[in-house]
PDB file of C-alpha atoms in Angstrom:
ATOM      1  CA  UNK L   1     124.144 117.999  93.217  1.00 57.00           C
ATOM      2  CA  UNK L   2     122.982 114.659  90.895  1.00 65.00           C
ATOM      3  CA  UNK L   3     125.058 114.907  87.245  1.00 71.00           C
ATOM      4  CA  UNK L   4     123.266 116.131  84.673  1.00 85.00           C
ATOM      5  CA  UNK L   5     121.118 114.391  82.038  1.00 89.00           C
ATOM      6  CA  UNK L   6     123.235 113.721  78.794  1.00 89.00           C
ATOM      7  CA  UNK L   7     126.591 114.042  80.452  1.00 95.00           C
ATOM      8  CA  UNK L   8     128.837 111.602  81.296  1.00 95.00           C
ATOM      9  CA  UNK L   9     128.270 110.135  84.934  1.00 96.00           C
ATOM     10  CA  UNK L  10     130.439 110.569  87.355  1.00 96.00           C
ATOM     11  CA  UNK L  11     132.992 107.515  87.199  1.00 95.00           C
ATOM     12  CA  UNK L  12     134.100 105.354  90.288  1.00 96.00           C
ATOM     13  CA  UNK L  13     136.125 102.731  91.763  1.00 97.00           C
ATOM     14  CA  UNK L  14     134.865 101.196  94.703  1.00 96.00           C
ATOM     15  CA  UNK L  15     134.973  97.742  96.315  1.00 96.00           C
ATOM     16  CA  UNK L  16     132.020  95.916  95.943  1.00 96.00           C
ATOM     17  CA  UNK L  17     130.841  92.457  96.935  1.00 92.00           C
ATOM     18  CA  UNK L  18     130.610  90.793  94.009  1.00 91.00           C
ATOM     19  CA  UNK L  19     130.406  86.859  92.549  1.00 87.00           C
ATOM     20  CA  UNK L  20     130.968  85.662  95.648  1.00 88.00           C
ATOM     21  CA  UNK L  21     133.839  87.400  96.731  1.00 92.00           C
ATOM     22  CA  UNK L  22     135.064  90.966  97.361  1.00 95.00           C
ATOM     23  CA  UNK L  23     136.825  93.002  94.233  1.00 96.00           C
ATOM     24  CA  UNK L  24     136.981  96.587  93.149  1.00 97.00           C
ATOM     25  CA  UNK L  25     135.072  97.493  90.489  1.00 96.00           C
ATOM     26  CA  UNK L  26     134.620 100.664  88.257  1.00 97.00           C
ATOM     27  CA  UNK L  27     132.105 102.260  86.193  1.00 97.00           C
ATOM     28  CA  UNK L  28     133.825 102.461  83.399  1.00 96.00           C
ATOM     29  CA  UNK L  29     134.538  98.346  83.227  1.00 96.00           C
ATOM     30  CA  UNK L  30     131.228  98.329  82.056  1.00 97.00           C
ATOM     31  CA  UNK L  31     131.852 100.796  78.774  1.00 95.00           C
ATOM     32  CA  UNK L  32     129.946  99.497  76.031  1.00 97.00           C
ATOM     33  CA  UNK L  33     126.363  98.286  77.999  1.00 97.00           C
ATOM     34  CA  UNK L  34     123.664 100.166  79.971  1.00 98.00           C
ATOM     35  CA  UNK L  35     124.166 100.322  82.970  1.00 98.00           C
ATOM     36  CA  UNK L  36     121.342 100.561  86.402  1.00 98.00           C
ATOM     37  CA  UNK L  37     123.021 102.108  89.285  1.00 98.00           C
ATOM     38  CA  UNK L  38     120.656 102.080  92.155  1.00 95.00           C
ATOM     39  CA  UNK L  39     121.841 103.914  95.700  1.00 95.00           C
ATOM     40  CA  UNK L  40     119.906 102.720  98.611  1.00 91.00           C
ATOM     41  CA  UNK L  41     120.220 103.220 102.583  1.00 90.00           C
ATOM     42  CA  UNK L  42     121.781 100.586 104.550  1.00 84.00           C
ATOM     43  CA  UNK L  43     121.973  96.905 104.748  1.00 77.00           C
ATOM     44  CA  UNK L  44     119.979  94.863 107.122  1.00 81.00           C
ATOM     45  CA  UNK L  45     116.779  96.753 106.484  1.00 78.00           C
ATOM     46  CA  UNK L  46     113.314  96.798 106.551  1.00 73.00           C
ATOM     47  CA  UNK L  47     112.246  98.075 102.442  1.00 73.00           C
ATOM     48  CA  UNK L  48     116.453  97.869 100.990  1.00 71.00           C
ATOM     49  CA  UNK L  49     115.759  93.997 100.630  1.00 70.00           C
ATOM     50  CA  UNK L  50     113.043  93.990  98.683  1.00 75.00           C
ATOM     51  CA  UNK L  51     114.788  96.329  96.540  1.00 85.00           C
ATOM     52  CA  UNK L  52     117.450  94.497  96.289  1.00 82.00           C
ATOM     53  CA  UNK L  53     115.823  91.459  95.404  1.00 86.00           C
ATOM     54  CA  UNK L  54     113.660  92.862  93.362  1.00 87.00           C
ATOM     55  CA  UNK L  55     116.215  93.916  91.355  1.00 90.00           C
ATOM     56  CA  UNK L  56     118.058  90.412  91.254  1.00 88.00           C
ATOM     57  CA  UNK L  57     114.362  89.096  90.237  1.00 91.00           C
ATOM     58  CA  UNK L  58     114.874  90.935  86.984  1.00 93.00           C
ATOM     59  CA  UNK L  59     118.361  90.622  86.057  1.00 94.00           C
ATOM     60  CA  UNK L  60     117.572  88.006  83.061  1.00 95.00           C
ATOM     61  CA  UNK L  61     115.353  91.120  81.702  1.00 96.00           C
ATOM     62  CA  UNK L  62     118.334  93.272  81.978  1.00 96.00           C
ATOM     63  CA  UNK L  63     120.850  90.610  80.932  1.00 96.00           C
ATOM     64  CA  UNK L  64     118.855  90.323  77.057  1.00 97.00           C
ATOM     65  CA  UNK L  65     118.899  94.030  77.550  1.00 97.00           C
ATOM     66  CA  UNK L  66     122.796  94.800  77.273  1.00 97.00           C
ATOM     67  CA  UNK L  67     122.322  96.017  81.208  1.00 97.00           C
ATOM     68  CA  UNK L  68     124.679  95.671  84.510  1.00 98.00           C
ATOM     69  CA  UNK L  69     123.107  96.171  87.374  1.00 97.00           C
ATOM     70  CA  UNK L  70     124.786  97.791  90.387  1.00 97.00           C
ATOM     71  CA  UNK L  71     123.561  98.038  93.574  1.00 95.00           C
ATOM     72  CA  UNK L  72     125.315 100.882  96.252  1.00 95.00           C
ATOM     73  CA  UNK L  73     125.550 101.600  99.959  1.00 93.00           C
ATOM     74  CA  UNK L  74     127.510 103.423 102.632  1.00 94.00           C
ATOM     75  CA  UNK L  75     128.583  99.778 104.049  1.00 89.00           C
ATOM     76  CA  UNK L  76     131.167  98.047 103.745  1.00 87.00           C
ATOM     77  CA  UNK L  77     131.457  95.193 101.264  1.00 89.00           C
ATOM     78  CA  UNK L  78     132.109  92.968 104.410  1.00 89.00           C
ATOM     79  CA  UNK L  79     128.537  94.034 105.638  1.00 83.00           C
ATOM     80  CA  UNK L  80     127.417  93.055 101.570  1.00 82.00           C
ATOM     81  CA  UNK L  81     129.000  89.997 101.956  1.00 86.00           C
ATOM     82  CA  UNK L  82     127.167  89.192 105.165  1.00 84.00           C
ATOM     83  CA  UNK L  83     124.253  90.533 104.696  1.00 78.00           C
ATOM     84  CA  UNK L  84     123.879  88.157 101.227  1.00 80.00           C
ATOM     85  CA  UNK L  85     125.136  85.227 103.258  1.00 80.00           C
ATOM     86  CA  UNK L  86     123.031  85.483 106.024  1.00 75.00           C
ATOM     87  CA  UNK L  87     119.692  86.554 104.955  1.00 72.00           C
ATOM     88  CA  UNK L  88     119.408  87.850 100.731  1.00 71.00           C
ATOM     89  CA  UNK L  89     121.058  84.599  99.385  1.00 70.00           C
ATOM     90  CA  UNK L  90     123.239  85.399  95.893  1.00 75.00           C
ATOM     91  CA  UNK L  91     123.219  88.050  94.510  1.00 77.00           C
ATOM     92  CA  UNK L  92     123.766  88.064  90.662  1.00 83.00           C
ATOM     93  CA  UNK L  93     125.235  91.908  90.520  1.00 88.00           C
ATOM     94  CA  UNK L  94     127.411  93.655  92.260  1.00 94.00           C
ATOM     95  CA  UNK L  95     127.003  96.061  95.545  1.00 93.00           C
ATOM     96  CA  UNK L  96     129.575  98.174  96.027  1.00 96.00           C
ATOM     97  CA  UNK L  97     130.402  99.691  99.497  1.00 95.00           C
ATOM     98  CA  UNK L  98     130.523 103.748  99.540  1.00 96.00           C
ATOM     99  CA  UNK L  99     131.822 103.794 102.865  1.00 95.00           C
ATOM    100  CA  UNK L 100     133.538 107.285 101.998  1.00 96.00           C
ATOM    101  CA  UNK L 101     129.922 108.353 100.971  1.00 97.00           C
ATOM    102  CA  UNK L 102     131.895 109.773  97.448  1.00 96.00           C
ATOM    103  CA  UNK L 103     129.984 108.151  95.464  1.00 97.00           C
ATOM    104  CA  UNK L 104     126.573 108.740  96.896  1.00 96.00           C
ATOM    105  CA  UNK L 105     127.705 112.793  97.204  1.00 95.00           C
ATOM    106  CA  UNK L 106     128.864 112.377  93.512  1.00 96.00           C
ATOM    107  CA  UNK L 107     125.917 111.391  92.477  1.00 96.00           C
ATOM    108  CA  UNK L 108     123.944 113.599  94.284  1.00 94.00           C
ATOM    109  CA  UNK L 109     122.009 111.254  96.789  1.00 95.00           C
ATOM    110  CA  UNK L 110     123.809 111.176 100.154  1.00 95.00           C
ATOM    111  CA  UNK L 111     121.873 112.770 102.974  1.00 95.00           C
ATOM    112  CA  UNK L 112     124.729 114.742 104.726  1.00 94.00           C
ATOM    113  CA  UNK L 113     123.239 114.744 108.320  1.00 94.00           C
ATOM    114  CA  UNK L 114     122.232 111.258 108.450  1.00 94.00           C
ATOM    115  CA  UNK L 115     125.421 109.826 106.506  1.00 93.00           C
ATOM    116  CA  UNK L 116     123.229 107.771 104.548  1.00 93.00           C
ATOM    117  CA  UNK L 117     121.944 107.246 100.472  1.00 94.00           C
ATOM    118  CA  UNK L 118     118.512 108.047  99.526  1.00 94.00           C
ATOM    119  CA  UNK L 119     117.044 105.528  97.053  1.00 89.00           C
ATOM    120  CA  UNK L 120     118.384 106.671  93.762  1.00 94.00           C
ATOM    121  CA  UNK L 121     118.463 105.011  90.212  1.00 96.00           C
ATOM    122  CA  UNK L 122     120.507 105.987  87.354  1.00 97.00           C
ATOM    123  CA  UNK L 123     120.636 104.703  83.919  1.00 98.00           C
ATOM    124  CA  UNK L 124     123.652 105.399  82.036  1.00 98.00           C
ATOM    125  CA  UNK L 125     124.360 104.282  78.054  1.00 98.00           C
ATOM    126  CA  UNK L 126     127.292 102.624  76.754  1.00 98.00           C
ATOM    127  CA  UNK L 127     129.308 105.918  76.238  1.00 97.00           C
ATOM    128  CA  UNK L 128     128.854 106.758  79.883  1.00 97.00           C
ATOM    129  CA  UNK L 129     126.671 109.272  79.645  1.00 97.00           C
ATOM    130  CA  UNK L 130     123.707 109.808  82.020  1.00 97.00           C
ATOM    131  CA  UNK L 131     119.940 109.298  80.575  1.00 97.00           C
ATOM    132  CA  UNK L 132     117.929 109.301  83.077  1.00 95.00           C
ATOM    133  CA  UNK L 133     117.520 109.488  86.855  1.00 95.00           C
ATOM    134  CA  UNK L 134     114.500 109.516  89.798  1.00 94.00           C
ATOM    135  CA  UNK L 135     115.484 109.821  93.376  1.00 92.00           C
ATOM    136  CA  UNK L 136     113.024 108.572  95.787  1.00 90.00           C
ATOM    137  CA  UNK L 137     112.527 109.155 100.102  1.00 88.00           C
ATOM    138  CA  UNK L 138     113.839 106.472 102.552  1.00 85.00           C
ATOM    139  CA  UNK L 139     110.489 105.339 102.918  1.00 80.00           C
ATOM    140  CA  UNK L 140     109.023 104.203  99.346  1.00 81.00           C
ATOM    141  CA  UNK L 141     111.297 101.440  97.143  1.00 81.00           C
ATOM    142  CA  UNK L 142     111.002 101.433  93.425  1.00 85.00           C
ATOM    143  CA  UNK L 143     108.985  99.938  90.569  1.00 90.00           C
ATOM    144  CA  UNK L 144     112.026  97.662  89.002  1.00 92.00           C
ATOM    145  CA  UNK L 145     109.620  96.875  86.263  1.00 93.00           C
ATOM    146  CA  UNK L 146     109.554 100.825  85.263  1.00 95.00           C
ATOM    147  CA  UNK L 147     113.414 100.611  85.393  1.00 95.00           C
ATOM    148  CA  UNK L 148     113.242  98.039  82.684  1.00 96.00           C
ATOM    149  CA  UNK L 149     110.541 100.057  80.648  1.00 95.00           C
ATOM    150  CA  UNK L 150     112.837 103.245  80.824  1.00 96.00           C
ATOM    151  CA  UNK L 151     116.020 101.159  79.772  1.00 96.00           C
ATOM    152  CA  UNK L 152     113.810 100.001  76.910  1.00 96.00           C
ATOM    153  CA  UNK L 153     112.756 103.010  75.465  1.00 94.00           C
ATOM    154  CA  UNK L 154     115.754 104.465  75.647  1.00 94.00           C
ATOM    155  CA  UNK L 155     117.475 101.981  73.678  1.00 95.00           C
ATOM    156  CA  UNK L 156     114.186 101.803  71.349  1.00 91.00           C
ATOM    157  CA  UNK L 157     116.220 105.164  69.845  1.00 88.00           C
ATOM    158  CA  UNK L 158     113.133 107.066  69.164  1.00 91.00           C
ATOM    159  CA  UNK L 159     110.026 109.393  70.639  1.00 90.00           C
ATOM    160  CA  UNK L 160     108.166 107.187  73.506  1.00 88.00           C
ATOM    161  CA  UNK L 161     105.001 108.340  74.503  1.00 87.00           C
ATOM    162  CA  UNK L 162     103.706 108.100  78.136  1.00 90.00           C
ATOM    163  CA  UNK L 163     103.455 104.427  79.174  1.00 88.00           C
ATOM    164  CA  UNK L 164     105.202 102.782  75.772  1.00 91.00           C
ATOM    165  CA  UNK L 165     106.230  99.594  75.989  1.00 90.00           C
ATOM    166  CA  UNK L 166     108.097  97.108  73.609  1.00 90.00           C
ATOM    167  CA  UNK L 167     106.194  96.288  70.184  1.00 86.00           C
ATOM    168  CA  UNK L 168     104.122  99.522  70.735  1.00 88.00           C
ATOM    169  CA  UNK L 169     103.867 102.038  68.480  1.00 88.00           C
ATOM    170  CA  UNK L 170     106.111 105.182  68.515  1.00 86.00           C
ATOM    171  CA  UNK L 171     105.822 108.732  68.063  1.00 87.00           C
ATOM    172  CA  UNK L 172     108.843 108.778  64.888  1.00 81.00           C
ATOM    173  CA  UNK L 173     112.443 108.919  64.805  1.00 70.00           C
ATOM    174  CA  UNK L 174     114.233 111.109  68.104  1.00 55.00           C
TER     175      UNK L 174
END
């Protein structure tokens, strides 16, 4: 079952291939920004690249933003590491390996029979707590552009309507 909206999201520490190298990390080192968790299936892929990429693509956006992005899988951070070095290039976030598949079950995207992530995104606030979250098929990648939209109205702090963007009008104070 995914956490629920407005609560605080489930915390981790997992290793994660990261600046180069291989380090744990943990949710809450990143207390105090947004953060973009985004689950996906499995390194060395057919869609997960452009994902992945597509995420990397954007990370200036997210940087001005207040925004870590995280990336997760049930590999290993050796298979990160490789997979970056070999094929994605740098990556400017962190992936962190859920080889235990408790943070994918935590957060309410591992497929049990398959012992693999569907694609999930969730975007947490600086408290922790959970805002928002959209869990997709294997099959279909996300709109990273959306991700940023969402991030932005949420931290707009007030009543978006459908489509809103930045320097758009509002619907009033939330």
């Amino acid at each position: 079952m995914a956490p629920l909206i407005g609560k605080p999201a489930p915390d981790f520490t997992a290793e994660a291939y990261a600046d180069g190298e291989i380090k744990n990390i943990s949710l809450s080192d990143y207390k105090g920004k947004w953060v973009v968790l985004f689950f996906y299936p499995l390194d060395f892929t057919f869609v997960c690249p452009t994902e992945i990429q597509g995420f990397d693509a954007k990370k200036a956006e997210f940087d001005k933003l207040n925004t870590q992005i995280i990336g997760a899988s049930v590999d290993s951070a050796h298979s990160h590491k490789a997979w970056s070095e070999s094929s994605l290039g740098k990556m400017n976030y962190p992936i962190i390996s859920d080889i235990t598949h408790r943070v994918s079950r935590d957060y309410g995207v591992l497929l049990e029979d398959k012992g693999i992530s569907l694609r999930g995104v969730f975007i947490i606030d600086p408290d922790g707590n959970l805002k928002s979250y959209s869990v997709n098929d294997l099959s279909v990648g996300r709109n990273v552009d959306e991700i940023v939209r969402l991030v932005q109205a949420f931290q707009s702090g007030d009543l978006c309507p459908v489509g809103w963007k930045p320097g758009e009008k509002t619907l009033g104070k939330a």
